[in-house]
């Protein structure tokens, strides 16, 4: 758990970067700081590992006031990932990853072995370990940056726009990787971005900042999207916030019925009762049937209900076996319920 209590940061030149920030970040969850450039996100992040010290107020990590800890020790106990990865250009990838363990006094062999495992963990081939950073793509460098931050297995990971400099496709891959890693590792992550879509994808909680270092709202993504605190947050979330909310709501609660026996379209199954395609009973024409699982989003279900010739969404279990079909009306109905639930604040308050 990371706690900010009435934290203020005023730089010597008179700039107030962070204004009276009080905020709790749950252990084992991802808290995203989001807001436009210059609103104090980086300064807030860097106060956690004492790269910047607050002018007043208290910051606690795991219950301990950071100002009572040695700054260098604290920094080594907290992973830190920045844009452009910040790798050492003259060290191999493996030695970059092993940086903190070596500082902590691990034997070189053990540090290298751990680095090799991490390389795999972040989705990179072992042979990349012998290369130098400039011999990697931007996306690969970011993965090395994440591996390096994880090397000493710190409970807390600070990430400052780590995926800001890579193209959108690689960025999505890196976000997926981070979500996968986080499922395994359950670190307490503070992630800075100015991209609201990235915040919604990654955050268990999202803290929206406004210029002058003011925290405007901190909430679970569903709650934020359903109930922005004011016009500033609503504007920031953008016109498609209803769609974003649907992208966060799983299909699971939508009623299902057996696939239709009659009607123009027949759902063709294989021997294992896995959907193959829709078939026009008259002409024999085929149309794709993209099967969705309970964990897929209402947004993908709505898209599929529009694409599906019968207006029905095919549902399958984890093995891809047909469980039933859902109508567009039922999906719309569930979307309305999800919105009401998010408004009531009963959903997604992940801890
Ligand atoms: N070392 C510094 N000295 C003076 N002003 C600073 C310093 N670092 C940041 N600032 C100012 O503090 C404000 C917040 O900066 P920052 O935390 O980097 O914002 P963000 O990460 O949201 O873009 C900005 O106005 C910035 O110019
Ligand atoms: Mg910044």
Tab-separated table of C-alpha atoms and ligand atoms in Angstrom:
chain	number	residue	atom	x	y	z
A	1	UNK	CA	0.000	0.000	0.000
A	2	UNK	CA	1.261	3.459	-0.947
A	3	UNK	CA	-0.291	6.427	0.827
A	4	UNK	CA	-0.047	10.125	0.086
A	5	UNK	CA	-1.236	12.391	2.852
A	6	UNK	CA	-1.552	16.121	2.143
A	7	UNK	CA	1.521	16.032	-0.070
A	8	UNK	CA	2.714	19.302	-1.539
A	9	UNK	CA	5.620	19.926	-3.876
A	10	UNK	CA	6.859	23.385	-4.695
A	11	UNK	CA	10.100	23.643	-6.648
A	12	UNK	CA	12.693	26.301	-5.715
A	13	UNK	CA	11.694	28.363	-8.776
A	14	UNK	CA	8.200	28.733	-7.294
A	15	UNK	CA	6.360	26.161	-9.451
A	16	UNK	CA	3.793	24.176	-7.511
A	17	UNK	CA	3.912	20.752	-9.164
A	18	UNK	CA	1.733	18.866	-6.687
A	19	UNK	CA	-1.012	20.420	-4.644
A	20	UNK	CA	-2.283	18.859	-1.403
A	21	UNK	CA	-2.378	15.301	-2.706
A	22	UNK	CA	-4.101	12.712	-0.543
A	23	UNK	CA	-4.413	9.302	-2.148
A	24	UNK	CA	-4.287	5.619	-1.222
A	25	UNK	CA	-2.977	3.111	-3.722
A	26	UNK	CA	-4.018	-0.468	-3.075
A	27	UNK	CA	-1.463	-3.206	-2.566
A	28	UNK	CA	-1.189	-5.587	-5.495
A	29	UNK	CA	-3.162	-3.278	-7.783
A	30	UNK	CA	-2.383	-0.951	-10.659
A	31	UNK	CA	-3.006	2.736	-9.963
A	32	UNK	CA	-2.757	4.944	-13.031
A	33	UNK	CA	-1.945	8.663	-12.841
A	34	UNK	CA	-3.452	10.294	-15.888
A	35	UNK	CA	-3.624	13.894	-17.045
A	36	UNK	CA	-2.183	16.270	-19.591
A	37	UNK	CA	1.470	17.254	-19.697
A	38	UNK	CA	2.761	19.287	-16.754
A	39	UNK	CA	0.019	18.372	-14.293
A	40	UNK	CA	2.392	16.796	-11.769
A	41	UNK	CA	2.238	13.082	-12.547
A	42	UNK	CA	5.979	12.502	-12.804
A	43	UNK	CA	6.720	14.609	-9.734
A	44	UNK	CA	4.136	12.630	-7.738
A	45	UNK	CA	5.617	9.350	-8.934
A	46	UNK	CA	9.190	10.379	-8.162
A	47	UNK	CA	8.286	11.348	-4.619
A	48	UNK	CA	7.457	7.680	-3.960
A	49	UNK	CA	11.072	6.556	-4.394
A	50	UNK	CA	12.550	9.849	-3.199
A	51	UNK	CA	13.967	11.017	-6.478
A	52	UNK	CA	12.043	14.125	-5.429
A	53	UNK	CA	11.250	14.985	-1.821
A	54	UNK	CA	7.943	16.635	-0.907
A	55	UNK	CA	7.816	20.175	0.458
A	56	UNK	CA	5.265	19.016	3.014
A	57	UNK	CA	3.002	16.067	3.706
A	58	UNK	CA	3.719	12.379	4.189
A	59	UNK	CA	4.249	9.470	1.821
A	60	UNK	CA	4.216	5.950	3.162
A	61	UNK	CA	5.163	2.757	1.364
A	62	UNK	CA	4.112	-0.392	3.176
A	63	UNK	CA	3.253	1.747	6.198
A	64	UNK	CA	6.726	3.341	6.446
A	65	UNK	CA	7.371	7.026	5.885
A	66	UNK	CA	9.704	7.270	2.900
A	67	UNK	CA	11.571	10.238	4.415
A	68	UNK	CA	12.668	7.996	7.262
A	69	UNK	CA	14.339	5.596	4.858
A	70	UNK	CA	17.670	5.845	3.119
A	71	UNK	CA	16.976	7.214	-0.349
A	72	UNK	CA	19.387	4.859	-2.139
A	73	UNK	CA	18.026	1.779	-0.332
A	74	UNK	CA	14.485	2.847	-1.043
A	75	UNK	CA	15.224	3.341	-4.744
A	76	UNK	CA	16.714	-0.146	-5.017
A	77	UNK	CA	13.671	-1.658	-3.362
A	78	UNK	CA	11.296	-0.081	-5.881
A	79	UNK	CA	11.299	-0.931	-9.591
A	80	UNK	CA	11.358	2.050	-11.924
A	81	UNK	CA	10.604	2.054	-15.646
A	82	UNK	CA	10.729	5.137	-17.847
A	83	UNK	CA	10.089	6.033	-21.463
A	84	UNK	CA	12.973	5.050	-23.787
A	85	UNK	CA	13.736	2.366	-21.186
A	86	UNK	CA	16.799	4.299	-19.903
A	87	UNK	CA	19.079	1.321	-20.490
A	88	UNK	CA	22.840	1.568	-20.137
A	89	UNK	CA	24.101	1.643	-23.747
A	90	UNK	CA	27.465	-0.025	-23.076
A	91	UNK	CA	26.108	-2.953	-21.086
A	92	UNK	CA	24.581	-6.071	-22.600
A	93	UNK	CA	20.882	-6.682	-22.146
A	94	UNK	CA	21.591	-9.344	-19.524
A	95	UNK	CA	23.874	-7.028	-17.548
A	96	UNK	CA	21.319	-4.246	-17.778
A	97	UNK	CA	18.685	-6.503	-16.255
A	98	UNK	CA	21.104	-7.622	-13.542
A	99	UNK	CA	21.934	-4.038	-12.508
A	100	UNK	CA	20.003	-3.856	-9.235
A	101	UNK	CA	20.723	-7.422	-8.052
A	102	UNK	CA	24.446	-6.713	-8.520
A	103	UNK	CA	24.104	-3.475	-6.565
A	104	UNK	CA	22.403	-5.498	-3.864
A	105	UNK	CA	25.451	-7.768	-3.726
A	106	UNK	CA	24.154	-10.867	-5.495
A	107	UNK	CA	26.819	-13.089	-7.031
A	108	UNK	CA	27.268	-12.432	-10.744
A	109	UNK	CA	26.282	-15.974	-11.721
A	110	UNK	CA	23.042	-15.835	-9.723
A	111	UNK	CA	22.212	-12.351	-11.009
A	112	UNK	CA	22.799	-13.436	-14.623
A	113	UNK	CA	20.681	-16.555	-14.196
A	114	UNK	CA	17.830	-14.528	-12.725
A	115	UNK	CA	18.207	-12.020	-15.562
A	116	UNK	CA	17.957	-14.829	-18.100
A	117	UNK	CA	14.703	-16.034	-16.559
A	118	UNK	CA	13.276	-12.522	-16.585
A	119	UNK	CA	14.175	-12.092	-20.231
A	120	UNK	CA	11.925	-15.029	-20.997
A	121	UNK	CA	9.261	-13.780	-18.647
A	122	UNK	CA	8.899	-10.511	-20.566
A	123	UNK	CA	8.682	-12.414	-23.836
A	124	UNK	CA	12.212	-12.047	-25.224
A	125	UNK	CA	14.387	-14.809	-26.704
A	126	UNK	CA	17.424	-15.852	-24.576
A	127	UNK	CA	19.932	-14.932	-27.318
A	128	UNK	CA	18.873	-11.276	-27.060
A	129	UNK	CA	20.603	-11.218	-23.666
A	130	UNK	CA	24.011	-10.889	-25.319
A	131	UNK	CA	23.023	-7.901	-27.438
A	132	UNK	CA	23.418	-4.222	-26.641
A	133	UNK	CA	20.362	-1.961	-26.269
A	134	UNK	CA	20.835	-0.223	-29.637
A	135	UNK	CA	20.574	-3.626	-31.326
A	136	UNK	CA	16.968	-3.998	-30.114
A	137	UNK	CA	13.714	-2.483	-31.368
A	138	UNK	CA	11.960	0.132	-29.252
A	139	UNK	CA	9.407	-2.409	-28.027
A	140	UNK	CA	12.136	-4.891	-27.104
A	141	UNK	CA	14.009	-2.187	-25.209
A	142	UNK	CA	10.887	-1.412	-23.198
A	143	UNK	CA	10.560	-5.087	-22.308
A	144	UNK	CA	14.166	-5.063	-21.100
A	145	UNK	CA	13.320	-1.962	-19.054
A	146	UNK	CA	10.449	-3.859	-17.407
A	147	UNK	CA	12.669	-6.904	-16.799
A	148	UNK	CA	15.333	-4.715	-15.206
A	149	UNK	CA	12.772	-3.110	-12.913
A	150	UNK	CA	11.548	-6.543	-11.840
A	151	UNK	CA	15.014	-8.052	-11.368
A	152	UNK	CA	15.266	-7.761	-7.602
A	153	UNK	CA	11.594	-8.756	-7.247
A	154	UNK	CA	10.511	-5.452	-5.694
A	155	UNK	CA	6.958	-5.291	-4.331
A	156	UNK	CA	6.438	-1.857	-5.919
A	157	UNK	CA	6.888	-0.862	-9.548
A	158	UNK	CA	6.812	2.749	-10.760
A	159	UNK	CA	6.259	3.200	-14.488
A	160	UNK	CA	6.476	6.656	-16.074
A	161	UNK	CA	4.939	6.654	-19.574
A	162	UNK	CA	6.889	3.451	-20.268
A	163	UNK	CA	5.125	2.751	-23.563
A	164	UNK	CA	4.869	6.357	-24.723
A	165	UNK	CA	7.524	6.162	-27.424
A	166	UNK	CA	6.525	2.997	-29.285
A	167	UNK	CA	4.030	2.650	-32.119
A	168	UNK	CA	0.386	1.824	-31.304
A	169	UNK	CA	0.560	-1.866	-32.258
A	170	UNK	CA	3.640	-2.554	-30.139
A	171	UNK	CA	2.121	-0.457	-27.402
A	172	UNK	CA	-0.950	-2.689	-27.256
A	173	UNK	CA	1.308	-5.763	-27.109
A	174	UNK	CA	3.301	-4.270	-24.258
A	175	UNK	CA	0.093	-3.436	-22.387
A	176	UNK	CA	-1.117	-7.025	-22.824
A	177	UNK	CA	2.245	-8.314	-21.583
A	178	UNK	CA	2.082	-6.094	-18.552
A	179	UNK	CA	-1.432	-7.297	-17.716
A	180	UNK	CA	-0.289	-10.916	-18.113
A	181	UNK	CA	2.768	-10.349	-15.919
A	182	UNK	CA	0.697	-8.542	-13.315
A	183	UNK	CA	-1.685	-11.521	-13.117
A	184	UNK	CA	1.303	-13.668	-12.133
A	185	UNK	CA	3.163	-11.180	-9.972
A	186	UNK	CA	0.531	-8.937	-8.296
A	187	UNK	CA	2.925	-6.038	-7.806
A	188	UNK	CA	1.787	-2.713	-6.459
A	189	UNK	CA	2.145	-0.667	-9.641
A	190	UNK	CA	1.904	3.077	-10.145
A	191	UNK	CA	1.681	3.812	-13.849
A	192	UNK	CA	1.826	7.297	-15.391
A	193	UNK	CA	0.298	8.053	-18.778
A	194	UNK	CA	-1.407	10.903	-20.592
A	195	UNK	CA	-3.451	8.411	-22.616
A	196	UNK	CA	-6.885	7.733	-21.160
A	197	UNK	CA	-7.331	4.532	-23.185
A	198	UNK	CA	-4.122	3.159	-21.729
A	199	UNK	CA	-5.335	4.171	-18.257
A	200	UNK	CA	-8.656	2.387	-18.736
A	201	UNK	CA	-6.966	-0.774	-20.030
A	202	UNK	CA	-4.379	-1.049	-17.290
A	203	UNK	CA	-5.784	0.602	-14.204
A	204	UNK	CA	-7.514	-0.981	-11.244
A	205	UNK	CA	-7.841	2.608	-10.112
A	206	UNK	CA	-7.357	5.767	-12.132
A	207	UNK	CA	-6.296	9.086	-10.613
A	208	UNK	CA	-7.089	12.029	-12.889
A	209	UNK	CA	-4.840	15.088	-12.423
A	210	UNK	CA	-5.388	18.657	-13.522
A	211	UNK	CA	-2.760	21.366	-14.136
A	212	UNK	CA	-1.273	22.694	-10.936
A	213	UNK	CA	-0.969	19.210	-9.459
A	214	UNK	CA	-4.594	18.876	-8.416
A	215	UNK	CA	-6.122	15.429	-8.115
A	216	UNK	CA	-9.623	15.696	-9.560
A	217	UNK	CA	-10.924	12.168	-9.163
A	218	UNK	CA	-9.662	8.737	-8.231
A	219	UNK	CA	-11.884	5.767	-8.957
A	220	UNK	CA	-12.103	2.344	-10.562
A	221	UNK	CA	-12.303	2.697	-14.352
A	222	UNK	CA	-15.933	1.569	-14.529
A	223	UNK	CA	-16.949	4.097	-11.906
A	224	UNK	CA	-14.940	6.889	-13.507
A	225	UNK	CA	-16.534	6.241	-16.890
A	226	UNK	CA	-20.045	5.982	-15.478
A	227	UNK	CA	-19.739	8.917	-13.114
A	228	UNK	CA	-17.069	11.506	-13.923
A	229	UNK	CA	-16.756	13.933	-11.014
A	230	UNK	CA	-17.025	17.053	-13.176
A	231	UNK	CA	-16.897	18.419	-16.718
A	232	UNK	CA	-13.107	18.393	-16.694
A	233	UNK	CA	-13.012	14.635	-16.126
A	234	UNK	CA	-15.882	14.024	-18.557
A	235	UNK	CA	-14.054	15.990	-21.275
A	236	UNK	CA	-10.872	14.143	-20.539
A	237	UNK	CA	-12.591	10.768	-20.811
A	238	UNK	CA	-13.861	11.776	-24.241
A	239	UNK	CA	-17.055	11.320	-26.170
A	240	UNK	CA	-16.805	7.535	-26.329
A	241	UNK	CA	-16.799	6.931	-22.619
A	242	UNK	CA	-19.992	4.864	-22.920
A	243	UNK	CA	-18.152	2.574	-25.329
A	244	UNK	CA	-15.167	2.390	-23.019
A	245	UNK	CA	-17.450	1.316	-20.203
A	246	UNK	CA	-18.834	-1.444	-22.428
A	247	UNK	CA	-15.295	-2.531	-23.242
A	248	UNK	CA	-14.734	-3.131	-19.513
A	249	UNK	CA	-17.953	-5.051	-18.873
A	250	UNK	CA	-17.879	-8.805	-19.446
A	251	UNK	CA	-20.475	-10.663	-21.459
A	252	UNK	CA	-20.987	-13.183	-18.629
A	253	UNK	CA	-24.284	-11.819	-17.291
A	254	UNK	CA	-26.139	-11.772	-20.621
A	255	UNK	CA	-28.887	-14.426	-20.996
A	256	UNK	CA	-28.380	-17.227	-23.490
A	257	UNK	CA	-30.803	-19.355	-25.479
A	258	UNK	CA	-30.237	-22.475	-27.588
A	259	UNK	CA	-29.130	-21.800	-31.172
A	260	UNK	CA	-32.223	-21.381	-33.394
A	261	UNK	CA	-33.674	-24.514	-35.004
A	262	UNK	CA	-35.623	-22.626	-37.637
A	263	UNK	CA	-35.097	-19.304	-39.377
A	264	UNK	CA	-32.935	-18.527	-42.388
A	265	UNK	CA	-29.570	-19.125	-40.687
A	266	UNK	CA	-28.312	-22.382	-39.248
A	267	UNK	CA	-25.350	-22.516	-36.872
A	268	UNK	CA	-23.016	-25.271	-38.098
A	269	UNK	CA	-21.081	-27.161	-35.378
A	270	UNK	CA	-18.233	-29.675	-35.570
A	271	UNK	CA	-18.325	-33.110	-33.828
A	272	UNK	CA	-17.225	-31.540	-30.546
A	273	UNK	CA	-20.111	-29.008	-30.798
A	274	UNK	CA	-17.740	-26.148	-31.523
A	275	UNK	CA	-19.253	-23.480	-33.814
A	276	UNK	CA	-17.872	-23.480	-37.365
A	277	UNK	CA	-19.974	-20.860	-39.193
A	278	UNK	CA	-23.500	-19.698	-39.987
A	279	UNK	CA	-25.101	-21.254	-43.067
A	280	UNK	CA	-27.998	-19.856	-45.101
A	281	UNK	CA	-30.518	-22.711	-45.204
A	282	UNK	CA	-31.739	-21.732	-48.702
A	283	UNK	CA	-28.611	-20.814	-50.621
A	284	UNK	CA	-26.017	-22.678	-48.557
A	285	UNK	CA	-23.990	-19.434	-48.274
A	286	UNK	CA	-21.691	-19.308	-45.276
A	287	UNK	CA	-20.995	-16.425	-42.906
A	288	UNK	CA	-18.425	-16.332	-40.107
A	289	UNK	CA	-19.561	-17.002	-36.537
A	290	UNK	CA	-17.050	-15.478	-34.143
A	291	UNK	CA	-17.665	-17.239	-30.849
A	292	UNK	CA	-17.351	-15.236	-27.630
A	293	UNK	CA	-16.563	-16.367	-24.093
A	294	UNK	CA	-17.932	-15.086	-20.793
A	295	UNK	CA	-14.856	-12.923	-20.236
A	296	UNK	CA	-15.177	-11.134	-23.583
A	297	UNK	CA	-16.570	-7.621	-23.389
A	298	UNK	CA	-20.052	-6.344	-24.068
A	299	UNK	CA	-18.489	-4.066	-26.655
A	300	UNK	CA	-17.146	-6.996	-28.671
A	301	UNK	CA	-20.547	-8.696	-28.261
A	302	UNK	CA	-22.352	-5.639	-29.637
A	303	UNK	CA	-19.956	-5.509	-32.567
A	304	UNK	CA	-20.459	-9.207	-33.208
A	305	UNK	CA	-24.249	-8.918	-32.966
A	306	UNK	CA	-24.098	-6.319	-35.734
A	307	UNK	CA	-21.726	-8.418	-37.858
A	308	UNK	CA	-23.602	-11.690	-37.329
A	309	UNK	CA	-26.117	-12.420	-40.100
A	310	UNK	CA	-28.720	-13.694	-37.626
A	311	UNK	CA	-28.140	-10.804	-35.212
A	312	UNK	CA	-27.121	-13.413	-32.653
A	313	UNK	CA	-23.890	-13.747	-30.742
A	314	UNK	CA	-22.518	-17.264	-30.444
A	315	UNK	CA	-21.356	-18.146	-26.934
A	316	UNK	CA	-18.834	-20.859	-26.043
A	317	UNK	CA	-17.181	-22.199	-22.900
A	318	UNK	CA	-13.446	-22.226	-22.188
A	319	UNK	CA	-13.006	-25.227	-24.527
A	320	UNK	CA	-14.773	-23.472	-27.385
A	321	UNK	CA	-17.897	-25.658	-27.050
A	322	UNK	CA	-21.252	-24.003	-27.785
A	323	UNK	CA	-23.173	-22.892	-24.710
A	324	UNK	CA	-25.891	-20.858	-26.488
A	325	UNK	CA	-26.618	-17.662	-28.356
A	326	UNK	CA	-27.502	-14.158	-27.147
A	327	UNK	CA	-29.634	-11.574	-28.906
A	328	UNK	CA	-28.726	-7.974	-29.556
A	329	UNK	CA	-31.597	-6.884	-27.277
A	330	UNK	CA	-30.284	-8.925	-24.367
A	331	UNK	CA	-26.801	-7.474	-24.872
A	332	UNK	CA	-28.234	-3.948	-24.925
A	333	UNK	CA	-30.217	-4.773	-21.803
A	334	UNK	CA	-27.102	-5.917	-19.955
A	335	UNK	CA	-25.269	-2.766	-21.075
A	336	UNK	CA	-27.968	-0.685	-19.380
A	337	UNK	CA	-27.660	-2.701	-16.168
A	338	UNK	CA	-23.855	-2.400	-16.220
A	339	UNK	CA	-24.156	1.346	-16.499
A	340	UNK	CA	-26.554	1.521	-13.564
A	341	UNK	CA	-24.316	-0.745	-11.473
A	342	UNK	CA	-21.256	1.372	-12.191
A	343	UNK	CA	-23.268	4.450	-11.208
A	344	UNK	CA	-24.150	2.826	-7.923
A	345	UNK	CA	-20.441	2.191	-7.408
A	346	UNK	CA	-20.992	-1.507	-6.776
A	347	UNK	CA	-18.704	-2.784	-9.508
A	348	UNK	CA	-15.005	-3.040	-10.074
A	349	UNK	CA	-13.698	-1.527	-6.869
A	350	UNK	CA	-10.661	-3.709	-7.265
A	351	UNK	CA	-8.288	-3.763	-4.337
B	1	LIG	N1	12.917	20.231	-11.199
B	1	LIG	C1	11.925	21.086	-11.482
B	1	LIG	N2	12.056	22.400	-11.232
B	1	LIG	C2	11.053	23.257	-11.499
B	1	LIG	N3	9.874	22.912	-12.004
B	1	LIG	C3	9.685	21.621	-12.273
B	1	LIG	C4	10.684	20.635	-12.046
B	1	LIG	N4	10.203	19.418	-12.420
B	1	LIG	C5	8.964	19.648	-12.870
B	1	LIG	N5	8.630	20.952	-12.791
B	1	LIG	C6	7.350	21.571	-13.145
B	1	LIG	O1	6.343	20.964	-12.351
B	1	LIG	C7	5.157	20.797	-13.089
B	1	LIG	C8	4.778	19.330	-13.100
B	1	LIG	O2	5.748	18.600	-13.843
B	1	LIG	P1	5.669	17.017	-14.019
B	1	LIG	O3	5.484	16.393	-12.705
B	1	LIG	O4	6.866	16.614	-14.806
B	1	LIG	O5	4.349	16.863	-14.879
B	1	LIG	P2	3.833	15.652	-15.793
B	1	LIG	O6	4.641	14.451	-15.497
B	1	LIG	O7	2.391	15.513	-15.432
B	1	LIG	O8	3.980	16.113	-17.211
B	1	LIG	C9	5.421	21.369	-14.468
B	1	LIG	O9	4.974	22.691	-14.502
B	1	LIG	C10	6.932	21.300	-14.568
B	1	LIG	O10	7.408	22.296	-15.451
B	2	LIG	MG1	5.805	13.279	-16.830
